[in-house]
JSON list of C-alpha atoms and ligand atoms in Angstrom, two decimals:
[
{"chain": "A", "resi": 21, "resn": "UNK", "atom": "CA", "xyz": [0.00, 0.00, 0.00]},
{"chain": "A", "resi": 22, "resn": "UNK", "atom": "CA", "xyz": [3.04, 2.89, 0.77]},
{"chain": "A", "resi": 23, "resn": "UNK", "atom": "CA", "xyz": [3.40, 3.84, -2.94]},
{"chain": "A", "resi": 24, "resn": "UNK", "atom": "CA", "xyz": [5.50, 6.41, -4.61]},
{"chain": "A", "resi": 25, "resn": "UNK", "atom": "CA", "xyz": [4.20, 9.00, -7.14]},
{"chain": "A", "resi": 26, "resn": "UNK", "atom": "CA", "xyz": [5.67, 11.65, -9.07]},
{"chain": "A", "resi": 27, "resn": "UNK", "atom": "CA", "xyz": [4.83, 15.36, -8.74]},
{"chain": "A", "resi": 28, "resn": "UNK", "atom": "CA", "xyz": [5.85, 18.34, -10.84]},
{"chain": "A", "resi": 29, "resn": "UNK", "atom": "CA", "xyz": [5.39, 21.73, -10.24]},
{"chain": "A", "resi": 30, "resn": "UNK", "atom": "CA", "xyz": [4.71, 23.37, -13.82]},
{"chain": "A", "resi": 31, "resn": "UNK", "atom": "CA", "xyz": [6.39, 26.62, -14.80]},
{"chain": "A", "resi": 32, "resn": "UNK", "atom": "CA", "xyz": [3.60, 28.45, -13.62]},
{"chain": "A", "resi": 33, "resn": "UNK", "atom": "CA", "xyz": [4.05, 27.36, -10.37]},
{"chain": "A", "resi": 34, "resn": "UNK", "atom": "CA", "xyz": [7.72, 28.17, -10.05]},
{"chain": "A", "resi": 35, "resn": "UNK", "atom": "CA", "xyz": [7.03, 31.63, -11.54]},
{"chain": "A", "resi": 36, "resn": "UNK", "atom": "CA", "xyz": [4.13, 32.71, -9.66]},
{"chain": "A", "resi": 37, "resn": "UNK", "atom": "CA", "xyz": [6.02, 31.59, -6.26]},
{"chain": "A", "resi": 38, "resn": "UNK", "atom": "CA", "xyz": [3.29, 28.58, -5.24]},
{"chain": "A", "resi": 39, "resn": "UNK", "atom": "CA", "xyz": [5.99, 25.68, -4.69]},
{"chain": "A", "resi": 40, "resn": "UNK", "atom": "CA", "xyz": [6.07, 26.13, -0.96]},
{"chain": "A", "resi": 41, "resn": "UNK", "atom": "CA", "xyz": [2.45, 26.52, -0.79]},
{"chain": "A", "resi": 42, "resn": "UNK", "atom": "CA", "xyz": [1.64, 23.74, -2.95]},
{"chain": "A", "resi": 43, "resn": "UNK", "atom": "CA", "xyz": [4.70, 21.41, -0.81]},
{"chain": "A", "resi": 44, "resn": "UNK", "atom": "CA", "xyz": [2.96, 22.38, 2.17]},
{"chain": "A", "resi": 45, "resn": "UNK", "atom": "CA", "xyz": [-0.15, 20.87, 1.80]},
{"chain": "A", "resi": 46, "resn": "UNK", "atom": "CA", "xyz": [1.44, 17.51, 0.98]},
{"chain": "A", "resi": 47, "resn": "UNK", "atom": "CA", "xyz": [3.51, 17.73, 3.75]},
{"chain": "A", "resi": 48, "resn": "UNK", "atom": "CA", "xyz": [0.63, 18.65, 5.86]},
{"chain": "A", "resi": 49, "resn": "UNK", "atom": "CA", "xyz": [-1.19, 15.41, 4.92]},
{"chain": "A", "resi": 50, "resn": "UNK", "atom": "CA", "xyz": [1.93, 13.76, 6.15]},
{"chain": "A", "resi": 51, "resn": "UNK", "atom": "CA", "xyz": [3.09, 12.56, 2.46]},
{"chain": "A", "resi": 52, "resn": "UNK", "atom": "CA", "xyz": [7.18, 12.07, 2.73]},
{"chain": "A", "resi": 53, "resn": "UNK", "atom": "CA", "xyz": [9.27, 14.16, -0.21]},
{"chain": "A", "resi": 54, "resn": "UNK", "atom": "CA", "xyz": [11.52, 11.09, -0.99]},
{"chain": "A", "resi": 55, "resn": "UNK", "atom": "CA", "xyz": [13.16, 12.96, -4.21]},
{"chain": "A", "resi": 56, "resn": "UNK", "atom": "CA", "xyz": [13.39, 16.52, -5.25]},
{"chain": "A", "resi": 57, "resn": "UNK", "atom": "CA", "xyz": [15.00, 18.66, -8.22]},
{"chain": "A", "resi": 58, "resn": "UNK", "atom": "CA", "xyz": [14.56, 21.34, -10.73]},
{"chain": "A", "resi": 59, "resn": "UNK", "atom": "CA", "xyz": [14.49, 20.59, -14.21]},
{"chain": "A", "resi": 60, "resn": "UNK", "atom": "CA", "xyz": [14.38, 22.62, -17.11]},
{"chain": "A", "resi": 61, "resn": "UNK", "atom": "CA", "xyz": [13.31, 19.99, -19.94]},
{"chain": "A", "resi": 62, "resn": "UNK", "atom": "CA", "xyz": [13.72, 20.06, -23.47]},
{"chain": "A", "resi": 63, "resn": "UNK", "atom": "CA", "xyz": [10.87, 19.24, -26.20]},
{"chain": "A", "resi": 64, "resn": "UNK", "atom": "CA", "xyz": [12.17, 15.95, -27.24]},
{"chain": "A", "resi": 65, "resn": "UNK", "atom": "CA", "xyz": [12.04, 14.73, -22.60]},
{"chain": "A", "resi": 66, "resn": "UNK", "atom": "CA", "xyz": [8.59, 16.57, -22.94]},
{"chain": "A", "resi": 67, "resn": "UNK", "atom": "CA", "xyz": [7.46, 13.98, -25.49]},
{"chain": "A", "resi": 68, "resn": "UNK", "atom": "CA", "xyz": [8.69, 10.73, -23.65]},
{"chain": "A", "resi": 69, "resn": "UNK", "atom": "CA", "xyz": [6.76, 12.12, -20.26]},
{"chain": "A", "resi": 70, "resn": "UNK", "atom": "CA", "xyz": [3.27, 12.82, -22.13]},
{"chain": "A", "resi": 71, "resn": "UNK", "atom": "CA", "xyz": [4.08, 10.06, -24.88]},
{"chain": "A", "resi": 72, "resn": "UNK", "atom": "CA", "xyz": [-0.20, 9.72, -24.45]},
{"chain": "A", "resi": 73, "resn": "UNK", "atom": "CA", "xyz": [-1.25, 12.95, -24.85]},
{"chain": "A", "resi": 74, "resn": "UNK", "atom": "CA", "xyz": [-1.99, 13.28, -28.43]},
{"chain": "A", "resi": 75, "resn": "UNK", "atom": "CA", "xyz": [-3.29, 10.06, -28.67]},
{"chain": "A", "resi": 76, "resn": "UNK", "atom": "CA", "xyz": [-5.72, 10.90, -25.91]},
{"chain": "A", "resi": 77, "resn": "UNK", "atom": "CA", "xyz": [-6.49, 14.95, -26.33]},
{"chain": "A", "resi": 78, "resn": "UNK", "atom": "CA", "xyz": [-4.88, 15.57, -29.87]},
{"chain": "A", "resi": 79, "resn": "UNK", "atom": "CA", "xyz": [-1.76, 17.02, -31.72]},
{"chain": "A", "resi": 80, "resn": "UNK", "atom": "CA", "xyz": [-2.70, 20.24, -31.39]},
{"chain": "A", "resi": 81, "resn": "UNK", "atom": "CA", "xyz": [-3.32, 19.97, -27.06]},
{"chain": "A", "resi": 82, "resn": "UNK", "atom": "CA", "xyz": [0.23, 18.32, -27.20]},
{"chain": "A", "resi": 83, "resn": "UNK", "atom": "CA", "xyz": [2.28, 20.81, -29.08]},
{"chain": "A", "resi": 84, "resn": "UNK", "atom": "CA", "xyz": [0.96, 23.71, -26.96]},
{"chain": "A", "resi": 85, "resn": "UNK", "atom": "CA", "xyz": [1.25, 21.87, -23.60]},
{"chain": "A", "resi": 86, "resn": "UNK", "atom": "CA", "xyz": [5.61, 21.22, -24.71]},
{"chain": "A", "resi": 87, "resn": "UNK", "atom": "CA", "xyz": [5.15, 24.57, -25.29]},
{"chain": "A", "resi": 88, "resn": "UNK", "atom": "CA", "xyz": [4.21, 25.12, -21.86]},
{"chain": "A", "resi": 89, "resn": "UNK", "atom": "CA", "xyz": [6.19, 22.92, -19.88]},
{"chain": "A", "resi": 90, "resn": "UNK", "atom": "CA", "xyz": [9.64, 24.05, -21.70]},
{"chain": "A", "resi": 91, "resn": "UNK", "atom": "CA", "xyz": [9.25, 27.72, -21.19]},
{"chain": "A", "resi": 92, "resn": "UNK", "atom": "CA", "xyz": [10.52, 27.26, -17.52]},
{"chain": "A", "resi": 93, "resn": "UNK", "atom": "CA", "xyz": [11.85, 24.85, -14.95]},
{"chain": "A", "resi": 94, "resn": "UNK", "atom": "CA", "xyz": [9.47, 22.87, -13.16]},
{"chain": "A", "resi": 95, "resn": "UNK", "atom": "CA", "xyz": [10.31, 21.40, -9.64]},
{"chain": "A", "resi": 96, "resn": "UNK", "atom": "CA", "xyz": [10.11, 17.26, -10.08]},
{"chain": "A", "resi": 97, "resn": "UNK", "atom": "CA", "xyz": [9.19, 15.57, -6.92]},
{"chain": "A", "resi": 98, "resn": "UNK", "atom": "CA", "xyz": [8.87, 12.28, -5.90]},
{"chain": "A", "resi": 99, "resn": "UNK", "atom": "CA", "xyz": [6.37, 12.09, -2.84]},
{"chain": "A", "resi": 100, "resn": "UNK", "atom": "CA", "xyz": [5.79, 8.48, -0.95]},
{"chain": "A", "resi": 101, "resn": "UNK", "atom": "CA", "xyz": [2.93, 7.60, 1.25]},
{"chain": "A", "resi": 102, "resn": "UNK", "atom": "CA", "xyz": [-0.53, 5.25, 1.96]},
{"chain": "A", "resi": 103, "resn": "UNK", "atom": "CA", "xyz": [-1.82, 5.06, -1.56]},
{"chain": "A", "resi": 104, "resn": "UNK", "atom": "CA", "xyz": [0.16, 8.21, -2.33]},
{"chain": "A", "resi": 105, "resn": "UNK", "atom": "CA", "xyz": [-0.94, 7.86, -5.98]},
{"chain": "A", "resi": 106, "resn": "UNK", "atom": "CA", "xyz": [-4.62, 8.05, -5.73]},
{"chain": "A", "resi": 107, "resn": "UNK", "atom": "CA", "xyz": [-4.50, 10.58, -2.65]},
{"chain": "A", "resi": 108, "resn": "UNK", "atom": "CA", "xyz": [-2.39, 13.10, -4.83]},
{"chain": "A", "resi": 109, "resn": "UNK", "atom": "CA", "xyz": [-4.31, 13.00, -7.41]},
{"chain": "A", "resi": 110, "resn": "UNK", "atom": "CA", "xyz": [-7.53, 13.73, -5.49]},
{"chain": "A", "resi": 111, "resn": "UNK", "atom": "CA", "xyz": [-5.76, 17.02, -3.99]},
{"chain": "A", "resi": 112, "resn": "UNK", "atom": "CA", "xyz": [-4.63, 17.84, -7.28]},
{"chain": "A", "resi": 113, "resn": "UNK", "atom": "CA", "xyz": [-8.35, 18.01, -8.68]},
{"chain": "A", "resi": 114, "resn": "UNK", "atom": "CA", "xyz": [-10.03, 18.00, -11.99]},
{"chain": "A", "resi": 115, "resn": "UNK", "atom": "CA", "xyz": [-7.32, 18.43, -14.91]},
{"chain": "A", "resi": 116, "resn": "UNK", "atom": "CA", "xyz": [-9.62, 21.89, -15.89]},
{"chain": "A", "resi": 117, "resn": "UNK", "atom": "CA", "xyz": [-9.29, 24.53, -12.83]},
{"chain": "A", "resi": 118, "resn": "UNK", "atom": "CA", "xyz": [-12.85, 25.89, -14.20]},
{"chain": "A", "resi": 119, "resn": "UNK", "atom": "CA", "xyz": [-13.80, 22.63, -13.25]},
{"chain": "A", "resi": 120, "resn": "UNK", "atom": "CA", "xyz": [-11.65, 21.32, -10.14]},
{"chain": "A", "resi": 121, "resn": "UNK", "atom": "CA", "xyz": [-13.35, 21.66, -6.41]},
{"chain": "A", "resi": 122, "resn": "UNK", "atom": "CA", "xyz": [-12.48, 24.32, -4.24]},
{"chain": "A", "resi": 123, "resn": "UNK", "atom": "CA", "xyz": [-9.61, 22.84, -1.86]},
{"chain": "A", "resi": 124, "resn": "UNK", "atom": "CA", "xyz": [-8.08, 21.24, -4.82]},
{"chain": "A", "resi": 125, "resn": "UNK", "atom": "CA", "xyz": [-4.94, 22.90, -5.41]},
{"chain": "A", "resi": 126, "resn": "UNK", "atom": "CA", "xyz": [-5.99, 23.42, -9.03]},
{"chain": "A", "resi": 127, "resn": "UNK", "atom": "CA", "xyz": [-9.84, 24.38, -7.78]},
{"chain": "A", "resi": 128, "resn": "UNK", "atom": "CA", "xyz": [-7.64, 27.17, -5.50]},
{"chain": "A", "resi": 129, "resn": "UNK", "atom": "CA", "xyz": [-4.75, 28.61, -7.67]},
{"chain": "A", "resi": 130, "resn": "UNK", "atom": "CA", "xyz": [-6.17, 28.67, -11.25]},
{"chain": "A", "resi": 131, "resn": "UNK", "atom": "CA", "xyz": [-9.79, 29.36, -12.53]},
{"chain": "A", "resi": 132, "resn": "UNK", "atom": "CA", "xyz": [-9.88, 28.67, -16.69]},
{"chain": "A", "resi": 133, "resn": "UNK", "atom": "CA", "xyz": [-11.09, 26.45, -18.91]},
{"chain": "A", "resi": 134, "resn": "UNK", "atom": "CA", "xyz": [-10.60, 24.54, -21.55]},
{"chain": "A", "resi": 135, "resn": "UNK", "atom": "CA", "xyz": [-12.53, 26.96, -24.16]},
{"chain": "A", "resi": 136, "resn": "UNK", "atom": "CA", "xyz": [-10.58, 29.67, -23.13]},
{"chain": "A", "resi": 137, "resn": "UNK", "atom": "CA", "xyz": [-6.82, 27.61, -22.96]},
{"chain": "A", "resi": 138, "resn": "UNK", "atom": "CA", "xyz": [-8.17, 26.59, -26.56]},
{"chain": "A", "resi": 139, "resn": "UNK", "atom": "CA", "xyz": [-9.36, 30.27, -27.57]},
{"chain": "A", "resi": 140, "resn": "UNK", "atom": "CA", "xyz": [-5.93, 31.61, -26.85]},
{"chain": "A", "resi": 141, "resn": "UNK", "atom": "CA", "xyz": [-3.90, 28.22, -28.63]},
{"chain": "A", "resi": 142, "resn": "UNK", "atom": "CA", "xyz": [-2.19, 27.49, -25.23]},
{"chain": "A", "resi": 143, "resn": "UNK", "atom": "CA", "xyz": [-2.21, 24.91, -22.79]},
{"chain": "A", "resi": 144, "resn": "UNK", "atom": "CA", "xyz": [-4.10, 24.73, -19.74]},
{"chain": "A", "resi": 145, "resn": "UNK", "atom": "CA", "xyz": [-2.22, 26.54, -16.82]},
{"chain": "A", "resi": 146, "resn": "UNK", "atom": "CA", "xyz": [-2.97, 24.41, -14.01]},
{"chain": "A", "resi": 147, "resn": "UNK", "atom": "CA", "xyz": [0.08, 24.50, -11.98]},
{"chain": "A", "resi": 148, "resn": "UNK", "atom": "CA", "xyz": [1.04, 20.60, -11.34]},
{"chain": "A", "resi": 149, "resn": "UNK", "atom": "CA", "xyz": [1.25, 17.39, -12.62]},
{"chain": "A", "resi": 150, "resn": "UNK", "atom": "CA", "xyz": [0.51, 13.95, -10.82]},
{"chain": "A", "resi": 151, "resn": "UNK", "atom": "CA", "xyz": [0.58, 10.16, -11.89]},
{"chain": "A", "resi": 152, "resn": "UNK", "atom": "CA", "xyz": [-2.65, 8.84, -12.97]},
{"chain": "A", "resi": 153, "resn": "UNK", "atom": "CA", "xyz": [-2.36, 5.47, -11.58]},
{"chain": "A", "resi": 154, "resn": "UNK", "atom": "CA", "xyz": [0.11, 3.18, -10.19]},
{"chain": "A", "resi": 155, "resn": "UNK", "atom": "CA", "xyz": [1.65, 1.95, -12.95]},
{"chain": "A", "resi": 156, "resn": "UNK", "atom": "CA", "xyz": [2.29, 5.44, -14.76]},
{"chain": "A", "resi": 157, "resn": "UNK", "atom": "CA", "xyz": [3.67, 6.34, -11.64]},
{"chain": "A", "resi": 158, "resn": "UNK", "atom": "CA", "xyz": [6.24, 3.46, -11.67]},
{"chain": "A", "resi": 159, "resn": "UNK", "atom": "CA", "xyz": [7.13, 4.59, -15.08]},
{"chain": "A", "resi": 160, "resn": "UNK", "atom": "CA", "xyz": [7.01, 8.22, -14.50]},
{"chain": "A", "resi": 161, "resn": "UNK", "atom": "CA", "xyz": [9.51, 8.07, -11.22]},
{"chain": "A", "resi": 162, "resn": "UNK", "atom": "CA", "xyz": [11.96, 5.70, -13.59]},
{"chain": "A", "resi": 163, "resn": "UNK", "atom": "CA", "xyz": [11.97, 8.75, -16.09]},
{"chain": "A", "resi": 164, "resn": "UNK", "atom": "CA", "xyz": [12.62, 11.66, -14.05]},
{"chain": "A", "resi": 165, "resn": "UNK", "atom": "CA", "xyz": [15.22, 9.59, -10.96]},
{"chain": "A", "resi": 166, "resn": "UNK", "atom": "CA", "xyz": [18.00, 7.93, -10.56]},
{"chain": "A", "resi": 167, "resn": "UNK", "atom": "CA", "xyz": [17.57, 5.79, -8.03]},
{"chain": "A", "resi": 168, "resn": "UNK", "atom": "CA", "xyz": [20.35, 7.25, -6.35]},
{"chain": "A", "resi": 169, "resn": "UNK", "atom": "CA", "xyz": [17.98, 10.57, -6.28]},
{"chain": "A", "resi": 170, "resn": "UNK", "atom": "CA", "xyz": [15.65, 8.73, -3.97]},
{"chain": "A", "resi": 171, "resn": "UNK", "atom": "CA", "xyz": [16.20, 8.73, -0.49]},
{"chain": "A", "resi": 172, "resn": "UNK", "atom": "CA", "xyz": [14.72, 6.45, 2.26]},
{"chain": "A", "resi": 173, "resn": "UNK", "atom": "CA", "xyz": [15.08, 7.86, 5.69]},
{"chain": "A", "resi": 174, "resn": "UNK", "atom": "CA", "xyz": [12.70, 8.47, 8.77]},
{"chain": "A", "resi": 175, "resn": "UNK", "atom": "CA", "xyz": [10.79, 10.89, 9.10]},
{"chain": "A", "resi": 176, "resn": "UNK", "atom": "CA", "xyz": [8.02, 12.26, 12.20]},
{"chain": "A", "resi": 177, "resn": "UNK", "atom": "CA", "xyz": [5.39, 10.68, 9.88]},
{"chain": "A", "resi": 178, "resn": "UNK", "atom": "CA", "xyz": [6.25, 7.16, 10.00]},
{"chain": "A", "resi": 179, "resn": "UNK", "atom": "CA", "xyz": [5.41, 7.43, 13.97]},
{"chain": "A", "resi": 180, "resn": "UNK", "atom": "CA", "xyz": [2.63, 9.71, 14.12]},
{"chain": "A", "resi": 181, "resn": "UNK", "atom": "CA", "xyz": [0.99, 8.94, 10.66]},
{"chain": "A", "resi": 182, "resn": "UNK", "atom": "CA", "xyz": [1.90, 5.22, 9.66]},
{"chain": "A", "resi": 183, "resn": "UNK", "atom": "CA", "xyz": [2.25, 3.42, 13.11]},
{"chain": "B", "resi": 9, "resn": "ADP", "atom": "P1", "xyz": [-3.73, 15.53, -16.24]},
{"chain": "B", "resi": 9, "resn": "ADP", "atom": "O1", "xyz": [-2.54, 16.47, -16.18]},
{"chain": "B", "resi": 9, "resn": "ADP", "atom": "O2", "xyz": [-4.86, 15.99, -15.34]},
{"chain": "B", "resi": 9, "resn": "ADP", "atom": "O3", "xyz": [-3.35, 14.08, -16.01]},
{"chain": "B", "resi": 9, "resn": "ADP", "atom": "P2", "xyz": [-3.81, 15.06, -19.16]},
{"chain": "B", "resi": 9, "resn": "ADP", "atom": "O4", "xyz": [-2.68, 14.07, -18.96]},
{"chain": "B", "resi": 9, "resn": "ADP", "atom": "O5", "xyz": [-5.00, 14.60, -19.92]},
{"chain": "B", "resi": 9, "resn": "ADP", "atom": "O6", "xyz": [-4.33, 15.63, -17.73]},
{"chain": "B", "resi": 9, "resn": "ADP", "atom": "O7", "xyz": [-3.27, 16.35, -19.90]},
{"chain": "B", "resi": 9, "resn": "ADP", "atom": "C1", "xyz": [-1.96, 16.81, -19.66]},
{"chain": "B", "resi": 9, "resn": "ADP", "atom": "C2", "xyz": [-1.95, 18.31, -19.55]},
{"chain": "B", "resi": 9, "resn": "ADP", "atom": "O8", "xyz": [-2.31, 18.88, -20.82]},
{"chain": "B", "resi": 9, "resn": "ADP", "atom": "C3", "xyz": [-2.98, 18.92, -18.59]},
{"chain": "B", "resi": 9, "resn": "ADP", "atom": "O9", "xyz": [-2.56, 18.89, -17.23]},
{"chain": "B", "resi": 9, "resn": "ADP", "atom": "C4", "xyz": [-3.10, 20.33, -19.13]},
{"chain": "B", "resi": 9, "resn": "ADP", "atom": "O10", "xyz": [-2.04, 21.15, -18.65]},
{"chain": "B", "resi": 9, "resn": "ADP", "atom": "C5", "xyz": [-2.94, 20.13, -20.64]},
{"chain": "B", "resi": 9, "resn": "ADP", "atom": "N1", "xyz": [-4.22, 20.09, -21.36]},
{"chain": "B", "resi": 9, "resn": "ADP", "atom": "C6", "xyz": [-5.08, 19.06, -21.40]},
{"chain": "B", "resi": 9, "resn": "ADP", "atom": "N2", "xyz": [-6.15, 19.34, -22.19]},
{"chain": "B", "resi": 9, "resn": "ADP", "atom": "C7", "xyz": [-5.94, 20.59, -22.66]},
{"chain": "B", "resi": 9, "resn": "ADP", "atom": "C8", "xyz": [-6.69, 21.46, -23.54]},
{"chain": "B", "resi": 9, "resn": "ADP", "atom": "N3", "xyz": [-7.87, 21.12, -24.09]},
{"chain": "B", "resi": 9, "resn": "ADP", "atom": "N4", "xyz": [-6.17, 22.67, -23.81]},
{"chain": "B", "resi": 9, "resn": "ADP", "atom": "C9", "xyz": [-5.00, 23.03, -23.30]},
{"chain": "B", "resi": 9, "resn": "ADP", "atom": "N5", "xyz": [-4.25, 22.26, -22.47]},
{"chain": "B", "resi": 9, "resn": "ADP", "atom": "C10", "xyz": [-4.72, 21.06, -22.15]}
]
C-alpha cells in the first residue's frame, strides 16, 4: 500500500512563487518528499513524459502543452505515502481549474477552462502534474530519478501517521 508517485510543479508554479504553498499541503497530509529537483526539460524529454497525450487529447493539445512545460523549470518531486498515488491526485483536482473543487490545489490557484486555454492556442495553466495510476507512476519516477535521487530515511510521519 506505501506507494511512490511523481509530482511536478509546472512553470507556472515556479514563476508565480506557489511551490512552498503547494509542498505544504502535501507535507501537511503527512506525504514524505523522498526525491526533489529542478528541471528545465527540453521538447524531445517533454514527449517521452506525455508520450499519451496526443493520442488521448490531440496534436494540437500536445504541441501547446511542450510549449508550456519548456518555457521554464518545473520542480520534479517524488512524494511516498498510503496510496500516495490516488490521494495526490484527489488534492490535485479535476485536470480543468474551471472545473476542479475548491480545496483542490488546481480548484484554489487557477480558474480557466478549456474553451478559453483553446481560444488563446495554449495549454491549460494548471500548476502541477501527478501520476494517474500506479503503474504510470512506476514509469514516470523511472523517467525523471535515478535511483540514487531517492532517499529512504525516517521521518516524524512514519510514527505519528503510519504506526
Ligand atoms: P492531467 O494532467 O490531469 O493528467 P492530461 O494528462 O490529460 O491531464 O493532460 C496533460 C496536460 O495537458 C494537462 O494537465 C493540461 O495542462 C494540458 N491540457 C489538457 N487538455 C488541454 C486542452 N484542451 N487545452 C489546453 N491544455 C490542455
Amino acid at each position: 500500500m506505501l506507494e511512490r508517485t511523481l509530482v511536478l510543479l509546472k512553470p507556472d508554479t515556479v514563476q508565480r512563487g506557489f511551490m512552498g504553498r503547494i509542498i505544504s499541503r502535501f507535507e501537511d497530509a503527512g506525504l514524505k518528499t523522498v526525491g526533489a529537483k529542478m528541471v528545465w526539460m527540453d521538447t524531445d524529454f517533454g514527449k517521452k513524459h506525455y508520450f499519451d497525450v496526443a493520442q488521448r487529447r490531440g496534436e494540437a493539445v500536445l504541441k501547446r502543452l511542450l510549449k508550456m512545460m519548456t518555457q521554464g523549470p518545473v520542480l520534479a518531486l517524488c512524494l511516498e505515502g498510503v496510496h500516495a498515488v490516488e490521494i495526490v491526485r484527489k488534492m490535485v483536482g479535476n485536470t480543468e481549474p474551471k472545473s476542479a473543487l475548491p480545496g483542490t490545489i488546481r480548484g484554489d490557484f487557477a480558474h480557466v477552462s478549456y474553451a478559453y486555454a483553446d481560444s488563446k492556442d495554449i495549454g491549460i495553466k494548471n500548476l502541477i502534474h501527478a501520476s494517474g495510476n500506479v503503474e504510470e507512476a512506476k514509469q514516470e519516477v523511472a523517467l525523471w530519478f535515478k535511483k540514487e535521487e531517492l532517499h529512504s530515511y525516517k521521518s516524524v510521519h512514519d510514527l505519528h501517521i503510519l504506526e
